[in-house]
PDB file of C-alpha atoms and ligand atoms in Angstrom:
ATOM      1  CA  MET K  63       0.095  -0.050   0.061  1.00 66.00           C
ATOM      2  CA  SER K  64       1.217   3.465  -0.856  1.00 77.00           C
ATOM      3  CA  LEU K  65       2.125   6.168   1.861  1.00 69.00           C
ATOM      4  CA  GLY K  66      -0.795   8.206   0.471  1.00 73.00           C
ATOM      5  CA  LYS K  67      -3.359   5.064   1.015  1.00 77.00           C
ATOM      6  CA  ILE K  68      -2.162   4.543   4.471  1.00 76.00           C
ATOM      7  CA  ILE K  69      -2.697   7.953   5.473  1.00 78.00           C
ATOM      8  CA  ASP K  70      -6.207   8.284   3.866  1.00 81.00           C
ATOM      9  CA  THR K  71      -7.088   5.008   5.799  1.00 83.00           C
ATOM     10  CA  LYS K  72      -5.714   6.241   8.933  1.00 84.00           C
ATOM     11  CA  ASN K  73      -7.974   9.605   8.320  1.00 87.00           C
ATOM     12  CA  ASN K  74     -11.097   7.843   7.184  1.00 86.00           C
ATOM     13  CA  ASP K  75     -10.755   5.403  10.486  1.00 88.00           C
ATOM     14  CA  LEU K  76     -10.482   8.643  12.547  1.00 88.00           C
ATOM     15  CA  PHE K  77     -13.290  10.364  10.412  1.00 88.00           C
ATOM     16  CA  LYS K  78     -15.691   7.676  11.295  1.00 91.00           C
ATOM     17  CA  ARG K  79     -15.201   7.985  14.848  1.00 92.00           C
ATOM     18  CA  ILE K  80     -16.641  11.590  14.820  1.00 95.00           C
ATOM     19  CA  ASP K  81     -19.781  12.363  15.961  1.00 95.00           C
ATOM     20  CA  LYS K  82     -21.085  14.621  12.958  1.00 94.00           C
ATOM     21  CA  GLN K  83     -24.104  15.854  15.238  1.00 94.00           C
ATOM     22  CA  LYS K  84     -21.415  17.267  17.730  1.00 95.00           C
ATOM     23  CA  VAL K  85     -18.668  18.857  15.355  1.00 97.00           C
ATOM     24  CA  PRO K  86     -17.462  22.561  16.492  1.00 98.00           C
ATOM     25  CA  GLU K  87     -19.201  25.072  14.441  1.00 98.00           C
ATOM     26  CA  HIS K  88     -16.188  27.620  14.987  1.00 98.00           C
ATOM     27  CA  VAL K  89     -12.457  26.382  15.420  1.00 98.00           C
ATOM     28  CA  ALA K  90      -9.923  28.984  16.321  1.00 98.00           C
ATOM     29  CA  ILE K  91      -6.274  27.953  15.642  1.00 98.00           C
ATOM     30  CA  ILE K  92      -2.845  29.398  16.788  1.00 98.00           C
ATOM     31  CA  MET K  93      -0.584  28.122  14.131  1.00 98.00           C
ATOM     32  CA  ASP K  94       2.660  27.927  16.100  1.00 98.00           C
ATOM     33  CA  GLY K  95       5.985  26.372  15.584  1.00 98.00           C
ATOM     34  CA  ASN K  96       6.807  27.392  11.927  1.00 98.00           C
ATOM     35  CA  GLY K  97      10.269  28.886  12.916  1.00 97.00           C
ATOM     36  CA  ARG K  98      11.503  26.114  15.224  1.00 98.00           C
ATOM     37  CA  TRP K  99      10.275  23.497  12.378  1.00 98.00           C
ATOM     38  CA  ALA K 100      12.540  25.327  10.087  1.00 98.00           C
ATOM     39  CA  THR K 101      15.480  25.913  12.390  1.00 98.00           C
ATOM     40  CA  LYS K 102      15.354  22.123  13.485  1.00 98.00           C
ATOM     41  CA  LYS K 103      15.924  21.270   9.513  1.00 98.00           C
ATOM     42  CA  GLY K 104      18.810  23.765   9.171  1.00 98.00           C
ATOM     43  CA  LEU K 105      16.341  26.098   7.004  1.00 98.00           C
ATOM     44  CA  PRO K 106      15.707  29.533   7.332  1.00 96.00           C
ATOM     45  CA  ARG K 107      12.441  30.543   9.467  1.00 96.00           C
ATOM     46  CA  THR K 108      10.653  31.606   6.572  1.00 97.00           C
ATOM     47  CA  TYR K 109      10.387  28.392   5.086  1.00 97.00           C
ATOM     48  CA  GLY K 110       8.404  27.275   8.055  1.00 98.00           C
ATOM     49  CA  HIS K 111       6.006  30.092   7.120  1.00 98.00           C
ATOM     50  CA  LYS K 112       5.551  29.010   3.571  1.00 98.00           C
ATOM     51  CA  ARG K 113       4.966  25.360   4.728  1.00 98.00           C
ATOM     52  CA  GLY K 114       2.451  26.725   7.192  1.00 98.00           C
ATOM     53  CA  VAL K 115       0.505  28.164   4.354  1.00 98.00           C
ATOM     54  CA  ASP K 116       0.186  24.523   2.774  1.00 98.00           C
ATOM     55  CA  VAL K 117      -0.886  23.153   6.270  1.00 98.00           C
ATOM     56  CA  LEU K 118      -3.580  25.936   6.547  1.00 98.00           C
ATOM     57  CA  LYS K 119      -5.039  24.876   3.006  1.00 98.00           C
ATOM     58  CA  LYS K 120      -5.394  21.302   4.183  1.00 97.00           C
ATOM     59  CA  ILE K 121      -7.030  22.212   7.337  1.00 98.00           C
ATOM     60  CA  LEU K 122      -9.481  24.456   5.750  1.00 98.00           C
ATOM     61  CA  LYS K 123     -10.390  21.487   3.436  1.00 97.00           C
ATOM     62  CA  ALA K 124     -10.568  19.177   6.572  1.00 96.00           C
ATOM     63  CA  SER K 125     -12.751  21.494   8.360  1.00 97.00           C
ATOM     64  CA  LYS K 126     -15.244  21.980   5.590  1.00 97.00           C
ATOM     65  CA  LYS K 127     -15.282  18.156   5.022  1.00 95.00           C
ATOM     66  CA  LEU K 128     -16.223  17.728   8.548  1.00 96.00           C
ATOM     67  CA  GLY K 129     -19.212  20.260   8.557  1.00 97.00           C
ATOM     68  CA  CYS K 130     -17.330  23.013  10.669  1.00 98.00           C
ATOM     69  CA  LYS K 131     -18.514  26.345   9.516  1.00 98.00           C
ATOM     70  CA  VAL K 132     -15.766  29.018  10.617  1.00 98.00           C
ATOM     71  CA  LEU K 133     -12.080  28.894  10.877  1.00 98.00           C
ATOM     72  CA  THR K 134     -10.424  31.673  12.620  1.00 98.00           C
ATOM     73  CA  VAL K 135      -6.368  31.367  12.594  1.00 98.00           C
ATOM     74  CA  TYR K 136      -3.677  33.721  14.102  1.00 98.00           C
ATOM     75  CA  ALA K 137      -1.510  34.633  11.335  1.00 98.00           C
ATOM     76  CA  PHE K 138       0.238  38.089  12.640  1.00 97.00           C
ATOM     77  CA  SER K 139      -0.088  39.278  16.251  1.00 95.00           C
ATOM     78  CA  THR K 140       0.462  42.705  17.379  1.00 94.00           C
ATOM     79  CA  GLU K 141       3.608  41.546  19.011  1.00 94.00           C
ATOM     80  CA  ASN K 142       4.934  40.077  15.873  1.00 96.00           C
ATOM     81  CA  TRP K 143       6.102  43.471  14.508  1.00 97.00           C
ATOM     82  CA  THR K 144       9.243  43.002  17.212  1.00 96.00           C
ATOM     83  CA  ARG K 145      10.681  40.240  14.986  1.00 96.00           C
ATOM     84  CA  PRO K 146      13.654  40.973  12.379  1.00 95.00           C
ATOM     85  CA  THR K 147      12.343  43.240   9.693  1.00 97.00           C
ATOM     86  CA  LYS K 148      13.134  40.266   7.180  1.00 96.00           C
ATOM     87  CA  GLU K 149      10.768  37.936   8.602  1.00 96.00           C
ATOM     88  CA  VAL K 150       8.160  40.739   8.978  1.00 97.00           C
ATOM     89  CA  ASP K 151       8.552  41.677   5.175  1.00 97.00           C
ATOM     90  CA  PHE K 152       8.425  37.941   4.462  1.00 98.00           C
ATOM     91  CA  LEU K 153       5.192  37.461   6.158  1.00 98.00           C
ATOM     92  CA  ILE K 154       3.465  40.668   4.710  1.00 98.00           C
ATOM     93  CA  ASN K 155       4.789  39.534   1.265  1.00 98.00           C
ATOM     94  CA  LEU K 156       3.337  36.013   1.920  1.00 98.00           C
ATOM     95  CA  PHE K 157      -0.248  37.112   2.728  1.00 98.00           C
ATOM     96  CA  ASN K 158       0.135  39.093  -0.540  1.00 98.00           C
ATOM     97  CA  GLU K 159       1.189  35.958  -2.619  1.00 98.00           C
ATOM     98  CA  VAL K 160      -1.517  33.525  -0.942  1.00 98.00           C
ATOM     99  CA  LEU K 161      -4.373  35.932  -1.476  1.00 98.00           C
ATOM    100  CA  LYS K 162      -3.032  36.543  -5.137  1.00 98.00           C
ATOM    101  CA  ASN K 163      -2.939  32.653  -5.684  1.00 98.00           C
ATOM    102  CA  GLU K 164      -5.813  31.361  -3.631  1.00 98.00           C
ATOM    103  CA  ILE K 165      -8.481  33.921  -3.748  1.00 98.00           C
ATOM    104  CA  LYS K 166     -10.074  32.485  -7.143  1.00 98.00           C
ATOM    105  CA  GLU K 167     -10.414  28.944  -5.248  1.00 98.00           C
ATOM    106  CA  ILE K 168     -11.428  30.355  -2.035  1.00 98.00           C
ATOM    107  CA  HIS K 169     -14.312  32.000  -3.984  1.00 98.00           C
ATOM    108  CA  GLU K 170     -15.079  29.126  -6.200  1.00 98.00           C
ATOM    109  CA  GLU K 171     -15.961  27.119  -2.822  1.00 97.00           C
ATOM    110  CA  SER K 172     -18.291  29.834  -1.563  1.00 98.00           C
ATOM    111  CA  THR K 173     -15.933  30.701   1.341  1.00 98.00           C
ATOM    112  CA  LYS K 174     -16.167  34.228   2.794  1.00 98.00           C
ATOM    113  CA  ILE K 175     -12.783  35.404   3.800  1.00 98.00           C
ATOM    114  CA  LYS K 176     -12.377  38.354   6.300  1.00 98.00           C
ATOM    115  CA  PHE K 177      -9.360  39.923   7.863  1.00 98.00           C
ATOM    116  CA  ILE K 178      -9.350  40.821  11.637  1.00 98.00           C
ATOM    117  CA  GLY K 179      -7.246  43.145  13.277  1.00 98.00           C
ATOM    118  CA  ASP K 180      -6.042  46.707  12.726  1.00 97.00           C
ATOM    119  CA  LEU K 181      -4.448  46.770   9.073  1.00 98.00           C
ATOM    120  CA  THR K 182      -3.315  50.424   9.151  1.00 97.00           C
ATOM    121  CA  PRO K 183       0.365  49.878   9.429  1.00 97.00           C
ATOM    122  CA  PHE K 184       0.329  47.286   6.369  1.00 98.00           C
ATOM    123  CA  PRO K 185       1.486  48.421   2.920  1.00 97.00           C
ATOM    124  CA  GLU K 186      -1.066  49.893   0.506  1.00 98.00           C
ATOM    125  CA  THR K 187      -0.605  46.894  -1.953  1.00 98.00           C
ATOM    126  CA  LEU K 188      -1.916  44.337   0.879  1.00 98.00           C
ATOM    127  CA  LYS K 189      -4.469  46.483   2.287  1.00 98.00           C
ATOM    128  CA  LYS K 190      -5.811  46.747  -1.236  1.00 98.00           C
ATOM    129  CA  ILE K 191      -5.527  42.958  -2.252  1.00 98.00           C
ATOM    130  CA  ILE K 192      -7.366  42.331   1.346  1.00 98.00           C
ATOM    131  CA  SER K 193     -10.052  44.738   0.564  1.00 98.00           C
ATOM    132  CA  SER K 194     -10.827  43.240  -3.054  1.00 98.00           C
ATOM    133  CA  SER K 195     -10.629  39.657  -1.563  1.00 98.00           C
ATOM    134  CA  GLU K 196     -13.064  40.476   1.194  1.00 98.00           C
ATOM    135  CA  SER K 197     -15.592  42.076  -1.049  1.00 98.00           C
ATOM    136  CA  LEU K 198     -15.132  39.553  -3.859  1.00 98.00           C
ATOM    137  CA  THR K 199     -16.290  37.096  -1.010  1.00 98.00           C
ATOM    138  CA  LYS K 200     -18.611  39.010   0.974  1.00 98.00           C
ATOM    139  CA  ASP K 201     -21.498  37.159   0.036  1.00 98.00           C
ATOM    140  CA  ASN K 202     -20.303  33.562   0.044  1.00 98.00           C
ATOM    141  CA  ASN K 203     -22.065  31.530   2.740  1.00 97.00           C
ATOM    142  CA  ALA K 204     -20.595  27.896   2.699  1.00 98.00           C
ATOM    143  CA  PHE K 205     -17.521  28.745   5.162  1.00 98.00           C
ATOM    144  CA  LEU K 206     -15.952  31.498   6.740  1.00 98.00           C
ATOM    145  CA  LEU K 207     -12.212  31.988   7.072  1.00 98.00           C
ATOM    146  CA  ASN K 208     -11.147  34.750   9.382  1.00 98.00           C
ATOM    147  CA  VAL K 209      -7.697  35.600   9.289  1.00 98.00           C
ATOM    148  CA  CYS K 210      -6.289  37.792  12.295  1.00 98.00           C
ATOM    149  CA  VAL K 211      -3.435  40.026  11.445  1.00 98.00           C
ATOM    150  CA  ASN K 212      -2.021  42.941  13.441  1.00 98.00           C
ATOM    151  CA  TYR K 213      -4.308  41.702  16.041  1.00 97.00           C
ATOM    152  CA  GLY K 214      -4.207  41.370  19.895  1.00 96.00           C
ATOM    153  CA  GLY K 215      -6.999  40.660  22.140  1.00 97.00           C
ATOM    154  CA  ARG K 216      -6.323  43.015  24.694  1.00 97.00           C
ATOM    155  CA  GLN K 217      -6.210  45.932  22.145  1.00 96.00           C
ATOM    156  CA  GLU K 218      -9.445  44.805  20.557  1.00 98.00           C
ATOM    157  CA  ILE K 219     -11.309  44.863  24.377  1.00 98.00           C
ATOM    158  CA  VAL K 220      -9.832  48.462  24.830  1.00 98.00           C
ATOM    159  CA  LYS K 221     -11.228  49.737  21.538  1.00 97.00           C
ATOM    160  CA  VAL K 222     -14.452  48.494  22.520  1.00 98.00           C
ATOM    161  CA  ALA K 223     -14.389  49.986  25.869  1.00 98.00           C
ATOM    162  CA  LYS K 224     -13.488  53.250  24.103  1.00 98.00           C
ATOM    163  CA  GLU K 225     -16.094  53.129  21.589  1.00 98.00           C
ATOM    164  CA  LEU K 226     -18.741  52.402  24.441  1.00 98.00           C
ATOM    165  CA  ALA K 227     -17.420  55.197  26.746  1.00 98.00           C
ATOM    166  CA  LEU K 228     -17.769  57.471  23.631  1.00 98.00           C
ATOM    167  CA  LYS K 229     -21.068  56.530  23.247  1.00 98.00           C
ATOM    168  CA  CYS K 230     -22.019  56.959  26.836  1.00 98.00           C
ATOM    169  CA  SER K 231     -20.351  60.309  27.087  1.00 98.00           C
ATOM    170  CA  SER K 232     -22.634  61.483  23.874  1.00 98.00           C
ATOM    171  CA  GLY K 233     -25.808  60.172  25.345  1.00 98.00           C
ATOM    172  CA  GLU K 234     -26.197  57.822  22.410  1.00 98.00           C
ATOM    173  CA  ILE K 235     -26.433  54.802  25.119  1.00 98.00           C
ATOM    174  CA  LYS K 236     -26.878  54.684  28.753  1.00 98.00           C
ATOM    175  CA  LEU K 237     -24.501  53.338  30.963  1.00 97.00           C
ATOM    176  CA  SER K 238     -26.938  50.867  32.326  1.00 98.00           C
ATOM    177  CA  GLU K 239     -27.345  49.602  28.739  1.00 98.00           C
ATOM    178  CA  VAL K 240     -23.862  48.398  28.709  1.00 98.00           C
ATOM    179  CA  ASN K 241     -23.890  44.603  28.939  1.00 98.00           C
ATOM    180  CA  GLU K 242     -22.055  41.535  27.340  1.00 97.00           C
ATOM    181  CA  GLU K 243     -24.479  41.529  24.322  1.00 97.00           C
ATOM    182  CA  LEU K 244     -23.673  45.179  23.746  1.00 97.00           C
ATOM    183  CA  PHE K 245     -20.073  44.694  23.893  1.00 97.00           C
ATOM    184  CA  ASN K 246     -20.069  41.670  21.764  1.00 97.00           C
ATOM    185  CA  SER K 247     -21.948  43.841  19.064  1.00 97.00           C
ATOM    186  CA  GLU K 248     -18.702  46.156  19.181  1.00 97.00           C
ATOM    187  CA  LEU K 249     -16.125  43.407  18.656  1.00 98.00           C
ATOM    188  CA  LEU K 250     -14.125  42.580  15.580  1.00 97.00           C
ATOM    189  CA  THR K 251     -15.923  39.372  15.651  1.00 97.00           C
ATOM    190  CA  ARG K 252     -19.293  40.683  15.890  1.00 97.00           C
ATOM    191  CA  GLY K 253     -22.222  38.446  14.449  1.00 96.00           C
ATOM    192  CA  ILE K 254     -19.570  35.411  14.676  1.00 97.00           C
ATOM    193  CA  LYS K 255     -20.443  32.725  17.219  1.00 97.00           C
ATOM    194  CA  ASP K 256     -17.640  32.332  19.722  1.00 98.00           C
ATOM    195  CA  PRO K 257     -15.046  29.325  19.118  1.00 98.00           C
ATOM    196  CA  GLU K 258     -16.084  26.383  20.595  1.00 98.00           C
ATOM    197  CA  LEU K 259     -12.402  24.923  20.210  1.00 98.00           C
ATOM    198  CA  LEU K 260      -9.150  26.835  20.115  1.00 98.00           C
ATOM    199  CA  ILE K 261      -6.273  24.633  18.961  1.00 98.00           C
ATOM    200  CA  ARG K 262      -2.490  25.715  19.656  1.00 98.00           C
ATOM    201  CA  THR K 263       0.040  23.665  17.913  1.00 98.00           C
ATOM    202  CA  SER K 264       3.819  23.347  19.022  1.00 98.00           C
ATOM    203  CA  GLY K 265       2.859  22.314  22.760  1.00 98.00           C
ATOM    204  CA  GLU K 266       3.061  26.003  24.044  1.00 97.00           C
ATOM    205  CA  LYS K 267       0.231  26.377  26.615  1.00 97.00           C
ATOM    206  CA  ARG K 268      -0.465  30.013  26.107  1.00 96.00           C
ATOM    207  CA  ILE K 269      -3.312  32.175  24.638  1.00 97.00           C
ATOM    208  CA  SER K 270      -1.006  34.925  23.633  1.00 96.00           C
ATOM    209  CA  ASN K 271      -3.298  37.805  23.321  1.00 97.00           C
ATOM    210  CA  PHE K 272      -5.584  35.757  21.110  1.00 98.00           C
ATOM    211  CA  LEU K 273      -9.481  36.453  20.715  1.00 98.00           C
ATOM    212  CA  LEU K 274      -9.329  36.894  24.824  1.00 98.00           C
ATOM    213  CA  TRP K 275     -12.939  37.944  25.133  1.00 98.00           C
ATOM    214  CA  GLN K 276     -14.291  35.329  22.495  1.00 98.00           C
ATOM    215  CA  LEU K 277     -12.217  32.089  24.005  1.00 98.00           C
ATOM    216  CA  ALA K 278     -13.915  32.738  27.444  1.00 97.00           C
ATOM    217  CA  TYR K 279     -15.718  29.269  27.388  1.00 96.00           C
ATOM    218  CA  SER K 280     -13.990  27.512  24.566  1.00 97.00           C
ATOM    219  CA  GLU K 281     -12.337  24.176  25.158  1.00 97.00           C
ATOM    220  CA  ILE K 282      -8.569  24.351  24.543  1.00 98.00           C
ATOM    221  CA  TYR K 283      -6.445  21.682  22.559  1.00 98.00           C
ATOM    222  CA  ILE K 284      -2.861  21.539  22.627  1.00 98.00           C
ATOM    223  CA  SER K 285      -1.109  19.627  19.906  1.00 98.00           C
ATOM    224  CA  GLU K 286       2.549  18.804  20.264  1.00 98.00           C
ATOM    225  CA  VAL K 287       3.191  18.978  16.849  1.00 98.00           C
ATOM    226  CA  LEU K 288       4.609  21.933  15.121  1.00 98.00           C
ATOM    227  CA  TRP K 289       2.401  23.841  12.633  1.00 98.00           C
ATOM    228  CA  PRO K 290       4.287  22.732   9.474  1.00 98.00           C
ATOM    229  CA  ASP K 291       3.926  19.210  10.610  1.00 98.00           C
ATOM    230  CA  PHE K 292       0.107  19.318  11.363  1.00 98.00           C
ATOM    231  CA  ASN K 293      -2.305  17.751   9.005  1.00 97.00           C
ATOM    232  CA  GLU K 294      -5.855  16.405   8.824  1.00 96.00           C
ATOM    233  CA  PHE K 295      -5.223  13.235  11.043  1.00 95.00           C
ATOM    234  CA  GLU K 296      -4.092  15.664  13.994  1.00 97.00           C
ATOM    235  CA  PHE K 297      -6.831  17.817  13.103  1.00 98.00           C
ATOM    236  CA  LEU K 298      -9.459  14.987  13.754  1.00 97.00           C
ATOM    237  CA  LYS K 299      -7.696  14.035  17.030  1.00 97.00           C
ATOM    238  CA  ALA K 300      -8.511  17.389  18.277  1.00 98.00           C
ATOM    239  CA  ILE K 301     -11.902  17.306  17.264  1.00 97.00           C
ATOM    240  CA  ILE K 302     -12.222  14.006  18.825  1.00 96.00           C
ATOM    241  CA  ASP K 303     -10.618  15.083  21.975  1.00 96.00           C
ATOM    242  CA  TYR K 304     -13.087  18.075  21.916  1.00 97.00           C
ATOM    243  CA  GLN K 305     -16.206  15.607  21.528  1.00 96.00           C
ATOM    244  CA  SER K 306     -14.786  13.705  24.655  1.00 94.00           C
ATOM    245  CA  ARG K 307     -15.221  17.124  26.671  1.00 92.00           C
ATOM    246  CA  ASP K 308     -18.418  17.799  29.164  1.00 81.00           C
ATOM    247  CA  ARG K 309     -19.033  21.357  28.327  1.00 74.00           C
ATOM    248  CA  ARG K 310     -20.681  22.814  31.214  1.00 75.00           C
ATOM    249  CA  PHE K 311     -19.903  26.628  30.839  1.00 77.00           C
ATOM    250  CA  GLY K 312     -19.392  27.102  34.830  1.00 79.00           C
ATOM    251  CA  GLY K 313     -22.710  25.274  35.474  1.00 80.00           C
ATOM    252  CA  ILE K 314     -23.109  21.641  36.689  1.00 73.00           C
ATOM    253  CA  LYS K 315     -24.006  18.608  34.860  1.00 67.00           C
ATOM    254  CA  SER K 316     -27.078  17.310  36.417  1.00 51.00           C
ATOM    255  CA  LEU K 317     -26.950  13.594  36.588  1.00 51.00           C
ATOM    256  CA  PRO K 318     -30.089  11.383  37.737  1.00 47.00           C
ATOM    257  CA  ASN K 319     -30.037  10.769  41.509  1.00 48.00           C
ATOM    258  CA  GLU K 320     -27.257  13.153  42.074  1.00 47.00           C
ATOM    259  CA  SER K 321     -27.604  15.271  44.999  1.00 42.00           C
ATOM    260  CA  PHE K 322     -26.497  19.072  44.947  1.00 41.00           C
ATOM    261  CA  GLU K 323     -23.858  17.988  47.751  1.00 44.00           C
ATOM    262  CA  ASP K 324     -22.389  15.484  45.391  1.00 43.00           C
ATOM    263  CA  SER K 325     -21.917  17.755  42.396  1.00 42.00           C
ATOM    264  CA  GLN K 326     -21.260  20.957  43.676  1.00 41.00           C
ATOM    265  CA  TYR K 327     -17.638  20.733  43.512  1.00 40.00           C
ATOM    266  CA  SER K 328     -17.587  19.935  39.774  1.00 41.00           C
ATOM    267  CA  SER K 329     -16.916  23.042  37.691  1.00 39.00           C
TER     268      SER K 329
HETATM  269  C1  LIG X 175       3.978  31.070  14.256  1.00 71.64           C
HETATM  270  O1  LIG X 175       4.985  30.295  13.968  1.00 71.64           O
HETATM  271  C2  LIG X 175       3.474  31.371  12.719  1.00 71.64           C
HETATM  272  C3  LIG X 175       3.380  32.904  12.402  1.00 71.64           C
HETATM  273  C4  LIG X 175       3.513  33.954  13.158  1.00 71.64           C
HETATM  274  C5  LIG X 175       2.688  32.811  10.998  1.00 71.64           C
HETATM  275  C6  LIG X 175       1.724  32.176  10.439  1.00 71.64           C
HETATM  276  C7  LIG X 175       1.308  32.409   9.329  1.00 71.64           C
HETATM  277  C8  LIG X 175       1.087  31.881   8.251  1.00 71.64           C
HETATM  278  C9  LIG X 175       1.121  30.213   8.264  1.00 71.64           C
HETATM  279  C10 LIG X 175       0.628  32.392   6.768  1.00 71.64           C
HETATM  280  C11 LIG X 175      -0.858  32.372   6.616  1.00 71.64           C
HETATM  281  C12 LIG X 175      -1.357  33.211   5.479  1.00 71.64           C
HETATM  282  C13 LIG X 175      -2.488  33.771   5.377  1.00 71.64           C
HETATM  283  C14 LIG X 175      -2.917  34.509   4.241  1.00 71.64           C
HETATM  284  C15 LIG X 175      -3.673  33.168   6.040  1.00 71.64           C
HETATM  285  P1  LIG X 175       6.393  30.994  14.737  1.00 71.64           P
HETATM  286  O2  LIG X 175       7.114  32.063  13.797  1.00 71.64           O
HETATM  287  O3  LIG X 175       5.941  31.774  16.061  1.00 71.64           O
HETATM  288  O4  LIG X 175       7.216  29.777  15.122  1.00 71.64           O
HETATM  289  P2  LIG X 175       8.252  29.516  16.410  1.00 71.64           P
HETATM  290  O5  LIG X 175       7.139  29.553  17.532  1.00 71.64           O
HETATM  291  O6  LIG X 175       8.639  28.161  16.233  1.00 71.64           O
HETATM  292  O7  LIG X 175       9.128  30.673  16.432  1.00 71.64           O
END
């Protein structure tokens, strides 16, 4: 049997184990480990990012196949500007190239692409291609791909707080009207359901300023695999693990014959 066939069989076996009724609608991913992957191989870090794009394409396909509806990926954080200029320039150029080469297929598959973050510091050429990609795909409804660039969760929360404060001081809204729902409606992700699952690759166990508000009740899955080695098999493993979780949202699971005293310590 060829290696490709063996991989397909392994993936199919895992795929069959997934409860199609309990597939997360929205999966968020911190695609970590590109640099380490390349360095381990004696290659420049940029090779890891390039390979990372191929992996993202595969995971996008896998999540559609599974029935997920939204994928949100962390492609460039507000902290990534501190990397060497050469690497930052490479990433900016990579975003450009990916959009140029992939937007046709993304559109044909009725996927909507949205960039989340402060685009102001990016070069005009990138801003233009982002804007044209977003407007081309804006009415697509089979799938939503959110790409977070120059994004920071704290910055997003501060921005919303300022907007609400401004509305309060101008009298547009009352302080008593400020609640979670209103806060949600001002977020960059407004209108999008919060992720049920966050996957972070490369074994790091941090949120790293990603979707701080939106991840409040998300299940977190840490994969030891570096992003360039992540694949459909690893993705399916994350979904199966997610499906084994008991999501209580801070409440308690009511079991038959279970008294409050028995269950009060579960959270
Ligand atoms: C983290 O690995 C990865 C990034 C900062 C960049 C990820 C970007 C892509 C895969 C390109 C996606 C492109 C589009 C248009 C969606 P790292 O460099 O932090 O790795 P390290 O922790 O090993 O140093």
